[in-house]
Coordinates of N, CA and C in Angstrom, one line a residue:
X1 N -89.3 -85.9 48.0 CA -89.4 -87.3 48.3 C -87.9 -87.8 48.5
X2 N -87.7 -88.6 49.5 CA -86.3 -89.1 49.7 C -86.5 -90.6 49.7
X3 N -85.5 -91.3 49.0 CA -85.5 -92.8 49.0 C -84.5 -93.3 49.9
X4 N -84.9 -94.2 50.8 CA -84.1 -94.9 51.7 C -84.0 -96.3 51.3
X5 N -82.8 -97.0 51.5 CA -82.6 -98.4 51.2 C -82.4 -99.1 52.5
X6 N -83.2 -100.2 52.6 CA -83.0 -101.1 53.7 C -81.6 -101.7 53.6
X7 N -81.0 -102.0 54.7 CA -79.7 -102.6 54.7 C -79.7 -103.9 54.0
X8 N -78.9 -104.1 53.0 CA -78.9 -105.4 52.2 C -80.0 -105.6 51.2
X9 N -80.8 -104.6 51.0 CA -81.9 -104.8 50.1 C -81.9 -103.6 49.1
X10 N -80.9 -103.4 48.4 CA -80.8 -102.3 47.5 C -81.8 -102.3 46.3
X11 N -82.4 -103.5 46.1 CA -83.3 -103.6 45.0 C -84.7 -103.0 45.4
X12 N -85.0 -103.0 46.7 CA -86.3 -102.5 47.1 C -86.2 -101.3 48.0
X13 N -86.2 -100.1 47.4 CA -86.1 -98.9 48.2 C -87.4 -98.6 48.9
X14 N -87.2 -98.0 50.1 CA -88.4 -97.6 50.9 C -88.5 -96.1 50.7
X15 N -89.6 -95.7 50.2 CA -89.9 -94.3 49.9 C -90.5 -93.6 51.1
X16 N -90.0 -92.5 51.5 CA -90.5 -91.7 52.6 C -90.7 -90.3 52.1
X17 N -91.8 -89.7 52.5 CA -92.0 -88.3 52.2 C -91.6 -87.4 53.3
X18 N -90.8 -86.4 53.0 CA -90.4 -85.4 54.0 C -91.1 -84.1 53.6
X19 N -91.9 -83.6 54.6 CA -92.6 -82.4 54.3 C -91.6 -81.2 54.2
X20 N -91.6 -80.5 53.1 CA -90.7 -79.4 52.9 C -90.6 -78.5 54.2
X21 N -89.5 -78.2 54.6 CA -89.3 -77.3 55.8 C -89.3 -78.0 57.1
X22 N -89.7 -79.3 57.1 CA -89.8 -80.0 58.4 C -88.4 -80.1 59.1
X23 N -87.4 -80.4 58.3 CA -86.1 -80.6 58.8 C -85.6 -79.2 59.4
X24 N -85.9 -78.1 58.7 CA -85.6 -76.8 59.1 C -86.2 -76.5 60.5
X25 N -87.5 -76.8 60.6 CA -88.3 -76.6 61.8 C -87.7 -77.4 63.0
X26 N -87.3 -78.6 62.7 CA -86.7 -79.4 63.8 C -85.4 -78.8 64.2
X27 N -84.6 -78.5 63.2 CA -83.3 -77.9 63.5 C -83.4 -76.6 64.3
X28 N -84.4 -75.7 63.9 CA -84.7 -74.5 64.6 C -85.1 -74.7 66.0
X29 N -85.9 -75.7 66.3 CA -86.3 -76.1 67.6 C -85.1 -76.5 68.5
X30 N -84.2 -77.2 67.9 CA -83.0 -77.7 68.6 C -82.1 -76.5 68.9
X31 N -81.9 -75.6 67.9 CA -81.1 -74.4 68.1 C -81.7 -73.5 69.2
X32 N -83.1 -73.3 69.1 CA -83.7 -72.4 70.1 C -83.6 -73.0 71.5
X33 N -83.8 -74.3 71.7 CA -83.6 -74.9 73.0 C -82.2 -74.8 73.5
X34 N -81.2 -75.0 72.6 CA -79.8 -74.8 72.9 C -79.5 -73.4 73.3
X35 N -80.1 -72.4 72.5 CA -79.8 -71.0 72.7 C -80.4 -70.6 74.1
X36 N -81.5 -71.1 74.5 CA -82.1 -70.8 75.8 C -81.3 -71.3 76.9
X37 N -80.7 -72.5 76.7 CA -79.9 -73.1 77.7 C -78.6 -72.3 77.8
X38 N -78.0 -71.9 76.7 CA -76.8 -71.1 76.7 C -77.1 -69.7 77.3
X39 N -78.2 -69.1 76.9 CA -78.5 -67.8 77.5 C -78.6 -67.8 79.0
X40 N -79.1 -68.9 79.5 CA -79.3 -69.0 81.0 C -77.9 -68.9 81.7
X41 N -76.8 -69.2 80.9 CA -75.5 -69.1 81.5 C -75.1 -67.6 81.9
X42 N -75.7 -66.7 81.1 CA -75.4 -65.3 81.4 C -76.5 -64.5 82.0
X43 N -77.7 -65.1 82.1 CA -78.9 -64.4 82.6 C -78.7 -64.0 84.1
X44 N -77.8 -64.7 84.8 CA -77.5 -64.3 86.2 C -77.1 -62.9 86.3
X45 N -76.5 -62.3 85.3 CA -75.9 -60.9 85.3 C -77.0 -59.9 85.0
X46 N -78.2 -60.3 84.5 CA -79.2 -59.3 84.2 C -79.6 -58.5 85.5
X47 N -79.8 -57.2 85.4 CA -80.3 -56.4 86.5 C -79.4 -55.2 86.8
X48 N -79.7 -54.6 87.9 CA -78.9 -53.4 88.3 C -78.0 -53.8 89.5
X49 N -76.7 -53.6 89.3 CA -75.7 -54.0 90.3 C -75.0 -52.7 90.8
X50 N -74.7 -52.8 92.1 CA -73.8 -51.8 92.7 C -72.5 -52.4 92.9
X51 N -71.4 -51.7 92.4 CA -70.1 -52.3 92.4 C -69.3 -51.6 93.5
X52 N -68.7 -52.4 94.4 CA -67.8 -51.9 95.4 C -66.4 -52.3 95.0
X53 N -65.6 -51.3 94.7 CA -64.2 -51.5 94.2 C -63.2 -51.4 95.3
X54 N -62.5 -52.5 95.6 CA -61.6 -52.6 96.7 C -60.6 -51.4 96.6
X55 N -60.4 -50.6 97.6 CA -59.5 -49.5 97.6 C -60.1 -48.2 97.2
X56 N -61.3 -48.3 96.6 CA -62.0 -47.1 96.1 C -63.5 -47.2 96.5
X57 N -63.7 -47.6 97.8 CA -65.1 -47.8 98.3 C -66.0 -46.6 98.2
X58 N -65.5 -45.4 98.1 CA -66.3 -44.2 98.1 C -66.8 -43.8 96.7
X59 N -66.3 -44.6 95.7 CA -66.8 -44.3 94.3 C -68.2 -44.9 94.2
X60 N -69.1 -44.2 93.5 CA -70.4 -44.7 93.3 C -70.5 -45.4 91.9
X61 N -70.3 -46.7 91.9 CA -70.3 -47.5 90.6 C -71.6 -48.3 90.5
X62 N -72.2 -48.1 89.3 CA -73.5 -48.8 89.0 C -73.3 -49.5 87.7
X63 N -73.8 -50.8 87.6 CA -73.7 -51.6 86.4 C -75.1 -52.1 86.1
X64 N -75.6 -51.7 84.9 CA -77.0 -52.1 84.5 C -76.8 -53.1 83.3
X65 N -77.4 -54.3 83.5 CA -77.2 -55.3 82.4 C -78.7 -55.7 82.0
X66 N -78.9 -55.6 80.7 CA -80.2 -55.9 80.1 C -80.1 -56.8 78.9
X67 N -81.2 -57.4 78.4 CA -81.2 -58.2 77.2 C -80.8 -57.3 76.0
X68 N -80.1 -57.8 75.1 CA -79.8 -57.1 73.8 C -81.1 -57.1 73.0
X69 N -81.6 -56.0 72.7 CA -82.9 -56.0 71.9 C -82.7 -56.3 70.4
X70 N -81.4 -56.4 70.0 CA -81.1 -56.7 68.6 C -80.8 -58.2 68.4
X71 N -80.9 -59.0 69.4 CA -80.6 -60.5 69.2 C -80.3 -61.1 70.6
X72 N -79.9 -62.3 70.6 CA -79.5 -63.0 71.8 C -78.3 -62.3 72.4
X73 N -78.2 -62.3 73.7 CA -77.0 -61.8 74.4 C -77.5 -60.7 75.4
X74 N -76.5 -60.0 76.0 CA -76.7 -59.0 76.9 C -75.9 -57.7 76.6
X75 N -76.4 -56.6 77.1 CA -75.7 -55.3 77.0 C -75.6 -54.8 78.5
X76 N -74.4 -54.3 78.8 CA -74.2 -53.7 80.1 C -73.6 -52.3 80.0
X77 N -73.9 -51.5 81.0 CA -73.3 -50.1 81.0 C -72.9 -49.8 82.5
X78 N -71.7 -49.4 82.6 CA -71.2 -48.9 84.0 C -71.3 -47.4 84.0
X79 N -71.8 -46.9 85.1 CA -71.8 -45.5 85.4 C -71.0 -45.2 86.7
X80 N -70.1 -44.3 86.6 CA -69.3 -43.9 87.8 C -69.7 -42.5 88.2
X81 N -70.2 -42.4 89.4 CA -70.8 -41.1 89.9 C -71.8 -40.5 88.9
X82 N -72.6 -41.4 88.2 CA -73.6 -41.0 87.3 C -73.1 -40.8 85.9
X83 N -71.8 -40.9 85.6 CA -71.3 -40.7 84.2 C -71.0 -42.1 83.6
X84 N -71.4 -42.3 82.4 CA -71.2 -43.5 81.7 C -69.7 -43.7 81.5
X85 N -69.1 -44.8 81.9 CA -67.7 -45.1 81.8 C -67.3 -46.3 81.0
X86 N -68.3 -47.2 80.8 CA -68.1 -48.4 79.9 C -69.4 -49.0 79.4
X87 N -69.2 -49.7 78.3 CA -70.3 -50.5 77.7 C -69.8 -51.9 77.5
X88 N -70.6 -52.9 77.8 CA -70.1 -54.3 77.5 C -71.2 -55.0 76.8
X89 N -70.8 -55.9 75.9 CA -71.7 -56.8 75.1 C -71.3 -58.2 75.4
X90 N -72.3 -59.0 75.6 CA -72.2 -60.4 75.9 C -72.9 -61.2 74.8
X91 N -72.2 -62.2 74.2 CA -72.8 -63.0 73.2 C -72.4 -64.5 73.4
X92 N -73.2 -65.4 73.0 CA -72.9 -66.8 73.1 C -72.8 -67.4 71.6
X93 N -71.7 -68.0 71.3 CA -71.5 -68.6 70.0 C -71.0 -70.0 70.3
X94 N -71.7 -71.0 69.8 CA -71.3 -72.4 70.1 C -71.3 -72.6 71.6
X95 N -70.2 -73.1 72.1 CA -70.1 -73.4 73.5 C -69.4 -72.4 74.3
X96 N -69.1 -71.2 73.7 CA -68.4 -70.2 74.4 C -69.2 -68.9 74.6
X97 N -68.9 -68.2 75.7 CA -69.5 -66.9 76.0 C -68.4 -65.9 75.6
X98 N -68.8 -64.9 74.9 CA -67.8 -63.8 74.5 C -68.3 -62.5 75.1
X99 N -67.3 -61.7 75.6 CA -67.7 -60.4 76.2 C -66.7 -59.4 75.7
X100 N -67.2 -58.3 75.2 CA -66.4 -57.2 74.8 C -66.8 -55.9 75.6
X101 N -65.8 -55.3 76.3 CA -66.1 -54.1 77.1 C -65.3 -53.0 76.5
X102 N -66.0 -51.9 76.2 CA -65.4 -50.7 75.7 C -65.5 -49.5 76.7
X103 N -64.3 -49.0 77.2 CA -64.4 -48.0 78.2 C -64.2 -46.6 77.5
X104 N -64.7 -45.6 78.2 CA -64.6 -44.3 77.6 C -63.2 -43.8 77.6
X105 N -62.3 -44.4 78.4 CA -60.9 -44.1 78.4 C -60.2 -44.5 77.1
X106 N -60.8 -45.4 76.4 CA -60.2 -45.9 75.1 C -59.8 -47.4 75.3
X107 N -59.8 -47.9 76.5 CA -59.5 -49.3 76.7 C -60.6 -50.2 76.2
X108 N -60.2 -51.3 75.4 CA -61.1 -52.3 74.9 C -60.6 -53.6 75.5
X109 N -61.6 -54.4 76.0 CA -61.3 -55.7 76.6 C -62.1 -56.7 75.9
X110 N -61.5 -57.7 75.3 CA -62.2 -58.8 74.6 C -61.8 -60.1 75.3
X111 N -62.9 -60.8 75.8 CA -62.7 -62.0 76.6 C -63.6 -63.1 76.2
X112 N -63.3 -64.3 76.6 CA -64.2 -65.5 76.3 C -64.0 -66.5 77.5
X113 N -65.1 -67.3 77.6 CA -65.1 -68.4 78.6 C -65.9 -69.5 78.1
X114 N -65.6 -70.7 78.6 CA -66.4 -71.9 78.2 C -67.5 -72.1 79.1
X115 N -67.7 -71.2 80.1 CA -68.9 -71.3 81.0 C -68.6 -71.5 82.4
X116 N -69.6 -71.6 83.2 CA -69.5 -71.8 84.7 C -69.0 -73.1 85.0
X117 N -68.1 -73.2 86.0 CA -67.6 -74.4 86.6 C -68.1 -74.3 88.1
X118 N -69.2 -74.8 88.4 CA -69.8 -74.6 89.7 C -70.2 -73.1 89.8
X119 N -69.7 -72.4 90.8 CA -70.0 -71.0 91.0 C -68.9 -70.1 90.5
X120 N -68.0 -70.6 89.7 CA -66.9 -69.8 89.2 C -67.0 -69.7 87.6
X121 N -66.8 -68.5 87.2 CA -66.7 -68.2 85.7 C -65.4 -67.5 85.5
X122 N -64.6 -68.1 84.6 CA -63.3 -67.4 84.3 C -63.2 -67.0 82.9
X123 N -63.1 -65.7 82.7 CA -62.9 -65.1 81.3 C -61.4 -64.9 81.1
X124 N -60.9 -65.1 79.9 CA -59.6 -64.8 79.5 C -59.6 -64.0 78.2
X125 N -58.6 -63.2 78.0 CA -58.6 -62.5 76.7 C -57.5 -61.4 76.7
X126 N -57.8 -60.3 76.0 CA -56.8 -59.3 75.8 C -57.5 -57.9 76.1
X127 N -56.7 -57.0 76.6 CA -57.1 -55.6 76.8 C -56.1 -54.8 75.9
X128 N -56.6 -53.7 75.3 CA -55.8 -52.9 74.5 C -56.3 -51.5 74.5
X129 N -55.3 -50.6 74.4 CA -55.6 -49.2 74.2 C -54.7 -48.6 73.1
X130 N -54.6 -47.4 73.0 CA -53.8 -46.8 71.9 C -52.4 -47.3 71.7
X131 N -51.7 -47.7 72.8 CA -50.4 -48.2 72.6 C -50.0 -49.5 73.2
X132 N -50.9 -50.1 73.9 CA -50.6 -51.3 74.6 C -51.6 -52.4 74.4
X133 N -51.1 -53.6 74.6 CA -52.0 -54.8 74.6 C -51.4 -55.8 75.6
X134 N -52.3 -56.3 76.4 CA -51.9 -57.3 77.4 C -53.0 -58.3 77.7
X135 N -52.6 -59.4 78.2 CA -53.6 -60.5 78.5 C -54.2 -60.2 79.8
X136 N -55.6 -60.5 79.9 CA -56.3 -60.3 81.1 C -57.1 -61.5 81.4
X137 N -57.4 -61.6 82.7 CA -58.3 -62.7 83.2 C -59.2 -62.1 84.3
X138 N -60.5 -62.5 84.1 CA -61.5 -62.1 85.2 C -62.1 -63.3 85.7
X139 N -61.9 -63.5 87.1 CA -62.5 -64.6 87.7 C -63.7 -64.1 88.5
X140 N -64.9 -64.6 88.2 CA -66.1 -64.3 88.8 C -66.6 -65.4 89.7
X141 N -66.9 -65.1 91.0 CA -67.3 -66.2 91.9 C -68.7 -65.7 92.5
X142 N -69.7 -66.6 92.2 CA -71.0 -66.3 92.8 C -70.9 -66.4 94.3
X143 N -71.4 -65.4 95.0 CA -71.5 -65.5 96.5 C -72.9 -65.8 96.9
X144 N -73.9 -65.4 96.0 CA -75.3 -65.7 96.3 C -76.0 -65.4 94.9
X145 N -77.3 -65.5 95.0 CA -78.1 -65.2 93.8 C -78.0 -63.8 93.3
X146 N -77.6 -62.9 94.3 CA -77.6 -61.5 93.9 C -76.3 -60.8 94.4
X147 N -75.2 -61.6 94.5 CA -73.9 -61.0 94.8 C -72.8 -61.9 94.3
X148 N -71.8 -61.2 93.7 CA -70.6 -62.0 93.2 C -69.3 -61.1 93.4
X149 N -68.2 -61.8 93.4 CA -66.9 -61.2 93.5 C -66.2 -61.4 92.2
X150 N -65.5 -60.3 91.7 CA -64.8 -60.3 90.5 C -63.3 -59.9 90.7
X151 N -62.4 -60.7 90.3 CA -61.0 -60.5 90.4 C -60.4 -60.3 89.0
X152 N -59.9 -59.1 88.8 CA -59.3 -58.8 87.5 C -57.8 -58.9 87.6
X153 N -57.1 -59.6 86.6 CA -55.7 -59.8 86.7 C -55.1 -59.5 85.3
X154 N -53.9 -59.1 85.3 CA -53.1 -58.8 84.1 C -51.9 -59.7 84.1
X155 N -51.6 -60.2 82.9 CA -50.4 -61.1 82.8 C -49.2 -60.2 82.4
X156 N -48.2 -60.2 83.2 CA -47.0 -59.4 83.0 C -46.1 -60.1 82.0
X157 N -45.1 -59.4 81.5 CA -44.1 -60.0 80.6 C -43.5 -61.3 81.2
X158 N -43.4 -61.4 82.5 CA -42.8 -62.5 83.2 C -43.8 -63.7 83.2
X159 N -45.0 -63.5 82.6 CA -46.1 -64.4 82.5 C -46.8 -64.6 83.9
X160 N -46.4 -63.8 84.9 CA -47.0 -63.9 86.2 C -48.3 -63.1 86.1
X161 N -49.4 -63.5 86.8 CA -50.6 -62.8 86.8 C -50.6 -61.9 88.1
X162 N -51.0 -60.6 87.9 CA -51.1 -59.7 88.9 C -52.5 -59.1 89.0
X163 N -53.0 -59.0 90.2 CA -54.3 -58.4 90.4 C -54.3 -56.9 90.2
X164 N -55.2 -56.4 89.3 CA -55.2 -54.9 89.1 C -56.6 -54.3 89.6
X165 N -57.6 -55.2 89.8 CA -58.9 -54.7 90.3 C -59.6 -55.8 91.0
X166 N -60.2 -55.5 92.1 CA -61.0 -56.5 92.8 C -62.3 -55.8 93.2
X167 N -63.4 -56.4 92.9 CA -64.7 -55.8 93.1 C -65.8 -56.8 93.6
X168 N -66.7 -56.3 94.3 CA -67.9 -57.1 94.8 C -69.1 -56.4 94.2
X169 N -70.0 -57.2 93.6 CA -71.2 -56.6 92.9 C -72.4 -57.2 93.6
X170 N -73.4 -56.3 94.0 CA -74.6 -56.7 94.7 C -75.8 -56.1 94.0

């Protein structure tokens, strides 16, 4: 039981009964609706993609993205000529999308974004391997419902951004 007081009438409380758990259920409904809306920001990437890497068009690159079976988010796996070369995890916390990519070469990329701005999604973060760490940026531009362009850049010590990979995914 919760007692509420009408404004200016502290002598006469209004008693309201709150069913145990009802606030939790309402909160859960809000979070579930919000999670579904947030999840829709990354659902575009679900499916099987063929990656064409500029300058290496003869490589056979495939990217499979599925729902994470252990909770909200996505899991991705890139195969180069049939061999697994990276795994990526996508999660949404609050208003941000987080993505961690681990490559078999030892490179780990951790990035985040605040979401789509029209047809553009910009991730920023860091990439690191055994001896180096540098800032990275990935700009994804939707070309259609089943095609996008991804531009990968590295920030040099001069703070200038240089493209190190450009790809189209269909």
